[in-house]
Coordinates of C-alpha atoms and ligand atoms in Angstrom, one line a residue:
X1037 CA -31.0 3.9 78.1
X1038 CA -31.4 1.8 75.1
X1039 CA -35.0 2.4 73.4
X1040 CA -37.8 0.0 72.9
X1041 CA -38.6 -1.3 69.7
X1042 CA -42.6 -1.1 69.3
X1043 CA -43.1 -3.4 66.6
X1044 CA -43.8 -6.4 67.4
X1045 CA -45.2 -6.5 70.8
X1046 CA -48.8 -7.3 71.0
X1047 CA -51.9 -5.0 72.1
X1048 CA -51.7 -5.5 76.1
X1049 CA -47.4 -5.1 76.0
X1050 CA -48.1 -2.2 74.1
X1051 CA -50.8 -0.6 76.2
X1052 CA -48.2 -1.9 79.3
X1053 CA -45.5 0.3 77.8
X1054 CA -48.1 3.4 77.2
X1055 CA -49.0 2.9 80.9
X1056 CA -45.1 3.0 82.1
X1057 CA -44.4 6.1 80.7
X1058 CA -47.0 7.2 82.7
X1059 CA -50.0 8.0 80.0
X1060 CA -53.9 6.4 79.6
X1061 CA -54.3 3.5 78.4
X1062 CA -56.1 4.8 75.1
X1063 CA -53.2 6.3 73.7
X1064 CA -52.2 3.0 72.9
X1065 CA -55.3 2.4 71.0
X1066 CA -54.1 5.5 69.1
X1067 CA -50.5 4.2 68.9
X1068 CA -51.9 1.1 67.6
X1069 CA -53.7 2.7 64.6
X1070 CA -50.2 4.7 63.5
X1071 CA -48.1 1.6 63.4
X1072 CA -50.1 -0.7 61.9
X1073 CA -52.8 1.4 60.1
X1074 CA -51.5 4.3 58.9
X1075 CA -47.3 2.7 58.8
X1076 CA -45.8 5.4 60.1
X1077 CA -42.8 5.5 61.8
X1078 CA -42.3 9.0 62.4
X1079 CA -43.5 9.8 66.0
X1080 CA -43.3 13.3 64.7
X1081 CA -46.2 12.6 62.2
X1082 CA -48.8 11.3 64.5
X1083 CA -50.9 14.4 64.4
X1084 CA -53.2 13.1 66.9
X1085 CA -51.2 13.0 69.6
X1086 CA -49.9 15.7 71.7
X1087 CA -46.6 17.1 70.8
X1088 CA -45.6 16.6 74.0
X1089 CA -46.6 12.8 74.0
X1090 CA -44.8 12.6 70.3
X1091 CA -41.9 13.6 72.0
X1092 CA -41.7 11.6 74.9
X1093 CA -42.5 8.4 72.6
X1094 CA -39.4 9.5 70.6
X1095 CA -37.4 9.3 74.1
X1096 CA -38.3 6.0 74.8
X1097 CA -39.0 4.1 71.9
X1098 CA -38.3 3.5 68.1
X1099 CA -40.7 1.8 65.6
X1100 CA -37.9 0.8 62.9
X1101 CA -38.1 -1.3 59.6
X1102 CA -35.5 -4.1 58.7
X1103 CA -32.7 -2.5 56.4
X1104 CA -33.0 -3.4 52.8
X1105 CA -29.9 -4.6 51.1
X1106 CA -30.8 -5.7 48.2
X1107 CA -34.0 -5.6 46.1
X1108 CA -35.1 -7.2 42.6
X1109 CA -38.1 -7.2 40.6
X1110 CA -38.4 -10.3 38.2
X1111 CA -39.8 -9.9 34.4
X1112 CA -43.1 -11.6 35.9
X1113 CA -42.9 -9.0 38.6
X1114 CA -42.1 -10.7 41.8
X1115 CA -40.6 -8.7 43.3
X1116 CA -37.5 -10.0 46.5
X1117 CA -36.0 -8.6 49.2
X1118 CA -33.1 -9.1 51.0
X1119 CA -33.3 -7.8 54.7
X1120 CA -30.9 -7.5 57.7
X1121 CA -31.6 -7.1 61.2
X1122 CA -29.8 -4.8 64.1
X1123 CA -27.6 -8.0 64.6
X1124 CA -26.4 -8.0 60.9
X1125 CA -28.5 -11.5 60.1
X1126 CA -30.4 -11.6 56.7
X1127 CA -33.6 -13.4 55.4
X1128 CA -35.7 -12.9 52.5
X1129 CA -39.3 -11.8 51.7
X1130 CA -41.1 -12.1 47.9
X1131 CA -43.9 -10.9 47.0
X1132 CA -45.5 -12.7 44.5
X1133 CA -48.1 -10.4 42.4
X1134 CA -51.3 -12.4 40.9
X1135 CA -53.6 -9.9 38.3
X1136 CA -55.8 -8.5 41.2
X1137 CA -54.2 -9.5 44.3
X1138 CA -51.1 -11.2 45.6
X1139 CA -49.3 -12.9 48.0
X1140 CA -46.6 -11.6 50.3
X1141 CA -43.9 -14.4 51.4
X1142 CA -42.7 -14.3 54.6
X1143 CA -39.8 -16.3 56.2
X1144 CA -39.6 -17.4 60.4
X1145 CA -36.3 -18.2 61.2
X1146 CA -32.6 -17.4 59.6
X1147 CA -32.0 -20.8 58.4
X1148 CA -34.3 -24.3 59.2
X1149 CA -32.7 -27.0 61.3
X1150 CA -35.3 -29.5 59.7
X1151 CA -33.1 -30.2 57.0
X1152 CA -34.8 -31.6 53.9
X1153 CA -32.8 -32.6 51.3
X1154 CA -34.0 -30.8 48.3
X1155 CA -34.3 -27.3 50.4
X1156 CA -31.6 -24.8 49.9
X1157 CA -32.4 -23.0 53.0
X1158 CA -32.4 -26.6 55.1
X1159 CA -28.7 -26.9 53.3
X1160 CA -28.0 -23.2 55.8
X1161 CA -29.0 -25.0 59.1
X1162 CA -30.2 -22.9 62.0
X1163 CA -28.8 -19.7 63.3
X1164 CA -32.0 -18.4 65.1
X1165 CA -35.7 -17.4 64.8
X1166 CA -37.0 -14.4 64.1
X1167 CA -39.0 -12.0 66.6
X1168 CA -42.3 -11.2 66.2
X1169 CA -41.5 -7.7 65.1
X1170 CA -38.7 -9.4 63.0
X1171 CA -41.8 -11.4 61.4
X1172 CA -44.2 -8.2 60.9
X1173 CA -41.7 -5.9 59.6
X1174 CA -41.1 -8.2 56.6
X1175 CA -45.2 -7.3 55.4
X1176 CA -44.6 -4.0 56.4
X1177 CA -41.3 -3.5 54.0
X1178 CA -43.9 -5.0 51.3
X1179 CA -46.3 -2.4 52.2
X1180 CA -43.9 0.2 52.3
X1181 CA -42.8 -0.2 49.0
X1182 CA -46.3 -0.4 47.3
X1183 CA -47.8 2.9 49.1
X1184 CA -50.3 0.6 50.1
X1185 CA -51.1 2.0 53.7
X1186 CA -54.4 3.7 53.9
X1187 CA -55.4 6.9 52.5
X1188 CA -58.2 8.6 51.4
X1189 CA -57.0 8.1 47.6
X1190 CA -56.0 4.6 48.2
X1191 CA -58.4 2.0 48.3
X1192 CA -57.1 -1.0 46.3
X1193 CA -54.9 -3.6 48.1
X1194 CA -52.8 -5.9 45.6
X1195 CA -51.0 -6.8 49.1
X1196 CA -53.9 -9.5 49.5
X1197 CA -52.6 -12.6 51.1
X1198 CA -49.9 -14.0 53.2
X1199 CA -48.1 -17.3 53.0
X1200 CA -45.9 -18.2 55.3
X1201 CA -43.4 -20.0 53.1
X1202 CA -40.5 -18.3 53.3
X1203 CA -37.1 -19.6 54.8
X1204 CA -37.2 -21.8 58.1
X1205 CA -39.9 -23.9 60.2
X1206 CA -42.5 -21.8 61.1
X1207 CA -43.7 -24.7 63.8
X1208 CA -40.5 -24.6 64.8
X1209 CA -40.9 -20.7 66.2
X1210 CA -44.4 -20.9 67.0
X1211 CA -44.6 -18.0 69.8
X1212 CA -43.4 -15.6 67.7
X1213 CA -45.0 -16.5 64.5
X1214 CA -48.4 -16.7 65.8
X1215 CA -47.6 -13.7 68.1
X1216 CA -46.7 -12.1 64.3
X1217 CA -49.9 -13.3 62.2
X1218 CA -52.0 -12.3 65.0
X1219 CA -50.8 -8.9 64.9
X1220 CA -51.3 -9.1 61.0
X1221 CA -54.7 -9.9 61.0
X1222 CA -56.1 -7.6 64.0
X1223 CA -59.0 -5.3 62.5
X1224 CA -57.5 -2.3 63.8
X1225 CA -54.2 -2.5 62.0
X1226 CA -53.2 -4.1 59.1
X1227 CA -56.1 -6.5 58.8
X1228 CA -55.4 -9.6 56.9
X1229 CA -57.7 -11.3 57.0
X1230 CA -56.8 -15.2 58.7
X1231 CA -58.6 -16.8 55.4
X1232 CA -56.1 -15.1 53.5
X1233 CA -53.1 -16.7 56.1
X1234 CA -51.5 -19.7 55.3
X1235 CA -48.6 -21.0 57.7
X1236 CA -46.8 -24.2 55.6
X1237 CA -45.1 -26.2 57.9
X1238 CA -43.0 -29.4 57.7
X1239 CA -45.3 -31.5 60.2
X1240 CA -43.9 -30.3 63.7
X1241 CA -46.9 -32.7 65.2
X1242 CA -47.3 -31.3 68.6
X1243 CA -48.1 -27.7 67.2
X1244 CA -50.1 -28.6 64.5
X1245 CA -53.5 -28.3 66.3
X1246 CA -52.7 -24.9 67.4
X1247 CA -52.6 -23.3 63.8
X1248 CA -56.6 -23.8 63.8
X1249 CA -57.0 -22.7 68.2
X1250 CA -54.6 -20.3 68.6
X1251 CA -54.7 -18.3 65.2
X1252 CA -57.3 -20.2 62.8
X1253 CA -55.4 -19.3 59.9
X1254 CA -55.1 -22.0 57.0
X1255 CA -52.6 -24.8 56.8
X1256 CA -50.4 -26.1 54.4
X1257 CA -48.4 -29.7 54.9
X1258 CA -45.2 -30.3 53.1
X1259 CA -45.5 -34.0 52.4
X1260 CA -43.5 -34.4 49.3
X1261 CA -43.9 -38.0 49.4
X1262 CA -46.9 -40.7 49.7
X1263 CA -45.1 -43.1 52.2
X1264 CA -42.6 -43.0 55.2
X1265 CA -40.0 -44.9 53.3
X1266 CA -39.4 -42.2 50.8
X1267 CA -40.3 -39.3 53.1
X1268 CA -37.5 -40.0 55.5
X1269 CA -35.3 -40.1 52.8
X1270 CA -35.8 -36.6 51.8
X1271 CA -37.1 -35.3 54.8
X1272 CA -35.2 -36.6 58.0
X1273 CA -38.0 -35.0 60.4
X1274 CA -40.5 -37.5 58.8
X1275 CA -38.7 -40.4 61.1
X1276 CA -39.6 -38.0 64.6
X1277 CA -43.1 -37.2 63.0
X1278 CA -44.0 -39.6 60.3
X1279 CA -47.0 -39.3 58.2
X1280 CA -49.5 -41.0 60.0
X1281 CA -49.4 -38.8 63.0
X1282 CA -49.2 -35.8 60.5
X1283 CA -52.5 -36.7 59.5
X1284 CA -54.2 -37.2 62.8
X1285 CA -52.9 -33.8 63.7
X1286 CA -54.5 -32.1 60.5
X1287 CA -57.8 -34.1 61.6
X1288 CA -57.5 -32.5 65.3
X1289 CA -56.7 -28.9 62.8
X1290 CA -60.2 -29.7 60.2
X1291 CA -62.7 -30.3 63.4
X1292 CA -61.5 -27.0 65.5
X1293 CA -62.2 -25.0 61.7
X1294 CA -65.5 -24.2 60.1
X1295 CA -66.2 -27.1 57.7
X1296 CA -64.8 -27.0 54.6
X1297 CA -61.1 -25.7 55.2
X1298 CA -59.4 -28.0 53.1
X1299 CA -55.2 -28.6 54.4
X1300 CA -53.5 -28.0 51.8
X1301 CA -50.7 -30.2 50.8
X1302 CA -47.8 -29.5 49.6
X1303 CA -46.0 -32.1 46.7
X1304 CA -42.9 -31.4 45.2
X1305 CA -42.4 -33.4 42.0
X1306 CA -39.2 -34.8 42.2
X1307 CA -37.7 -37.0 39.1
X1308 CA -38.2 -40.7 39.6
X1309 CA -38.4 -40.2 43.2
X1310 CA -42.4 -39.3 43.7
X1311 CA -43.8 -38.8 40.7
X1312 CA -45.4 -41.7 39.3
X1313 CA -49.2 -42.7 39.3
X1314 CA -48.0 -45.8 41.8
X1315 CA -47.1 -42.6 44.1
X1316 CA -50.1 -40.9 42.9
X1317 CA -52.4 -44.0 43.8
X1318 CA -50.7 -44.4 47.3
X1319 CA -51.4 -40.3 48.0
X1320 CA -55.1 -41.3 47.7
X1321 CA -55.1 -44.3 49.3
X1322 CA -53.5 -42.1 52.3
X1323 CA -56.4 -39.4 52.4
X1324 CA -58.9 -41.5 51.9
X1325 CA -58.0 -44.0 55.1
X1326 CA -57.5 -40.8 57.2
X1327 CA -60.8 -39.0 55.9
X1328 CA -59.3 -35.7 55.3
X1329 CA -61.1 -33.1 53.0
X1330 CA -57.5 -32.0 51.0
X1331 CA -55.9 -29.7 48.1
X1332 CA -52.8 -30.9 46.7
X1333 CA -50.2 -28.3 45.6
X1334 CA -48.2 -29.5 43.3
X1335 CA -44.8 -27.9 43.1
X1336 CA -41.9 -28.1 40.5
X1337 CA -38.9 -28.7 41.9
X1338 CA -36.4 -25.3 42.1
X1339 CA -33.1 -27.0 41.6
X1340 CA -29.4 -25.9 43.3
X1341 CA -26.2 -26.1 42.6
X1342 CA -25.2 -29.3 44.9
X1343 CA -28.7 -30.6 44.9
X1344 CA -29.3 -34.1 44.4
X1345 CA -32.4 -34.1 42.6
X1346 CA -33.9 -33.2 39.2
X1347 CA -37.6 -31.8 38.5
X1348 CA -39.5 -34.0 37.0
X1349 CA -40.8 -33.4 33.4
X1350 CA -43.9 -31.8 32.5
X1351 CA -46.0 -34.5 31.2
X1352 CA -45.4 -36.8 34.2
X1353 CA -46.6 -33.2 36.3
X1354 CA -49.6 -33.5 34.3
X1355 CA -50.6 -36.9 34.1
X1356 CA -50.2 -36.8 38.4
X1357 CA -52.2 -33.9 38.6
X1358 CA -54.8 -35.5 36.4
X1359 CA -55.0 -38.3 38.4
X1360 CA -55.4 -36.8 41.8
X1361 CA -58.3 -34.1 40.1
X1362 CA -60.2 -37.6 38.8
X1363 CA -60.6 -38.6 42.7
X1364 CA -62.1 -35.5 43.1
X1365 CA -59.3 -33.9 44.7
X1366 CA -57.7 -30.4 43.7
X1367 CA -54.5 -30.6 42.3
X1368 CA -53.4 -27.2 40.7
X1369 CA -49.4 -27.0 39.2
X1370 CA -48.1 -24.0 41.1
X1371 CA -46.3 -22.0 38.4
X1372 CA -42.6 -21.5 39.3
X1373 CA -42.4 -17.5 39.9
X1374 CA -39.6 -14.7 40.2
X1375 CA -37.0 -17.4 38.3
X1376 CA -34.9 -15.2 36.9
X1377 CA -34.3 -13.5 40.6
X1378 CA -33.8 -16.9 42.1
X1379 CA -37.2 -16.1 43.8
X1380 CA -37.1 -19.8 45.2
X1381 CA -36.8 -20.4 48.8
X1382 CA -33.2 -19.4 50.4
X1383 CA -31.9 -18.7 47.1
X1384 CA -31.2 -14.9 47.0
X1385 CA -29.2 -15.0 50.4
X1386 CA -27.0 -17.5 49.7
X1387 CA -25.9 -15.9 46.2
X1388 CA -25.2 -13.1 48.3
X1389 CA -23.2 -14.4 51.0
X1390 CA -21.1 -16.2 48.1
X1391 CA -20.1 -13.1 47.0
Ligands
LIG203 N1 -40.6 -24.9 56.5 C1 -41.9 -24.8 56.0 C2 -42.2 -23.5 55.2 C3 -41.1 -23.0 54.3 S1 -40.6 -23.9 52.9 C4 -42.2 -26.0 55.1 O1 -41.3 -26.8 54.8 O2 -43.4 -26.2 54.8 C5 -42.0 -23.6 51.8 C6 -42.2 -24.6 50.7 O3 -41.1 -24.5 49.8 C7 -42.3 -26.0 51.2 O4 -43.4 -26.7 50.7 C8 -41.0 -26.5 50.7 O5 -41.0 -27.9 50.6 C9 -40.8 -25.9 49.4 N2 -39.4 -26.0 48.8 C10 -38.3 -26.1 49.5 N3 -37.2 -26.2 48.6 C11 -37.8 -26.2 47.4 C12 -37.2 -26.2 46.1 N4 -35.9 -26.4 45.9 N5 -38.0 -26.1 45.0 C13 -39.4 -26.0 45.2 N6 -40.0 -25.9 46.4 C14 -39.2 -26.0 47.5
LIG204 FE1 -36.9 -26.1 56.6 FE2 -39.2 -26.0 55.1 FE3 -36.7 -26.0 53.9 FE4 -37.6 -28.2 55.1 S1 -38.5 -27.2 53.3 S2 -35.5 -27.3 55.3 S3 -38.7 -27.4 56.8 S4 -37.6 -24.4 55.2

């Protein structure tokens, strides 16, 4: 009999798993608390239980972390993983370490079938999404490597936040991803809190809405561009979901979330593609006619060998930014981490598989 793999299912599969082997449902409760609280993944460790139980847990099931293949740690400290699954597939995680807290990247799927142009990872197309467990286990290799599971000695937590940026569409694996951030953020585990979740998503319409009723976690739009024209040509999706309905679905998001949870979106600063204040002036125009309380994000562009576009240069950055921050809007410059790992979305895998 092959065993069950624990991580990854929610409370009630796990208590429904407890219960088929035959023991109370409370054990599962206790389960719970080694898995996600305490990380272990040594049934023989779980001092709490019964050694009887441990053993008969050990019979049945396995609680198992992806395998790491390789590892790097940047000068700046952000630090990547490579990880494969039981069926050989690999993905990525980063975790990108700020001065008291920091923000573990997590990926959704082996590949995106979205396909945007300037996305190295959209260049791998789809091979498949990634469990739940798949999804969870990627925190927990973070955790795992930082000792930062609870103990009486350890009380700081530089593991503080979780974006959900890494490779594929998260919107485009919704069941498992939200069945994976709600695992993340239950109070009896590992506890991140949903203000300190944000799922970044292409603009997969239809499940926008659900990011603020089923999980409530914060939302980040990659719109990359301030009109349809120049949005379909960089990302294709835009012509099945184009901005306009993007923006009536992050209203539907704002009025089911407490007010003042800004959407975040995402703008990738792309050489005389996006980048000038005409662009800058129609980004405006865009939030103002759809009354959205917004952040902008504005992102340097990560060039790739084969990519067709260039970053555009600092001052134009600036003088964009500026703009946007003298509508009263926030525009921070994300500052481009882990470079000299290839930190940058899909970037570490495909070196590898080159090789
Ligand atoms: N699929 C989701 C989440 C993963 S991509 C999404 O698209 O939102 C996470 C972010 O990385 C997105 O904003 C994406 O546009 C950005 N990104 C992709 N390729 C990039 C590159 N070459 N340089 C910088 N950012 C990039
Ligand atoms: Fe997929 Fe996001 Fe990359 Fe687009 S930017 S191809 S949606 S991972």
């Amino acid at each position: 009999m092959e065993k069950k793999e624990l991580i990854g299912l929610s409370k009630d599969e796990l208590t429904k798993e407890i219960e088929a082997i035959g023991e109370k449902p409370f054990r599962a409760k206790q389960l719970w608390q080694w898995l996600y609280f305490r990380g272990e993944t040594d049934f023989a460790k779980m001092s709490n239980l019964s050694k009887n139980l441990r053993e008969k847990l050990a019979q049945y099931f396995t609680v198992s972390r992806p395998k790491i293949v390789a590892e790097q740690i940047s000068s700046d400290k952000t630090h990547k993983w490579l990880l494969e699954f039981a069926d050989g597939q690999r993905i990525e995680t980063v975790y990108i370490p700020e001065e008291d807290r920091g923000a573990v990247c997590i990926s959704t799927q082996v590949g995106c079938a979205v396909g945007c142009k300037f996305c190295h990872t959209g260049s791998q197309k789809i091979t498949r999404n990634l469990t739940a467990g798949e999804i969870v286990s990627q925190f927990m290799v973070a955790r795992d490597a930082y000792g930062e599971w609870p103990s009486p000695t350890n009380e700081t937590r530089f593991l503080s936040n979780i974006v959900v940026m890494g490779m594929g569409e998260p919107l485009h694996n919704p069941e498992n991803t939200f069945k994976a951030l709600k695992i993340l953020s239950d109070g009896d585990g590992i506890a991140i809190s949903k203000r300190k979740i944000t799922l970044s998503t292409s603009g997969i319409v239809p499940q926008i809405p659900k990011v603020a009723t089923e999980l409530g976690c914060k939302l980040a739009i990659s719109l990359h561009a301030p009109n349809n024209e120049k949005r379909s040509q960089i990302m294709p999706i835009n012509n099945r979901y184009p901005i306009e309905e993007i923006l009536t679905a992050c209203q539907e998001y704002q009025r089911n979330m407490s007010p003042g949870r800004y959407v975040t979106f995402e703008y990738l600063m792309l050489k005389d593609f996006n980048d000038s204040l005409d662009d800058a002036k129609e980004l405006v125009a865009l939030m103002k006619k759809f009354k959205l309380g917004a952040k902008f994000n504005l992102i340097p562009f990560n060039p790739w060998p084969g990519c067709d576009y260039t970053p555009s240069t600092n001052n134009k950055v600036h003088a964009f930014s500026r703009y946007l921050e003298s509508f009263g809007y926030e525009a921070p410059i994300r500052v481009a981490r882990g470079q000299d790992i290839l930190a940058a979305c899909g970037q570490l895998k495909s070196k590898k598989s080159d090789q």
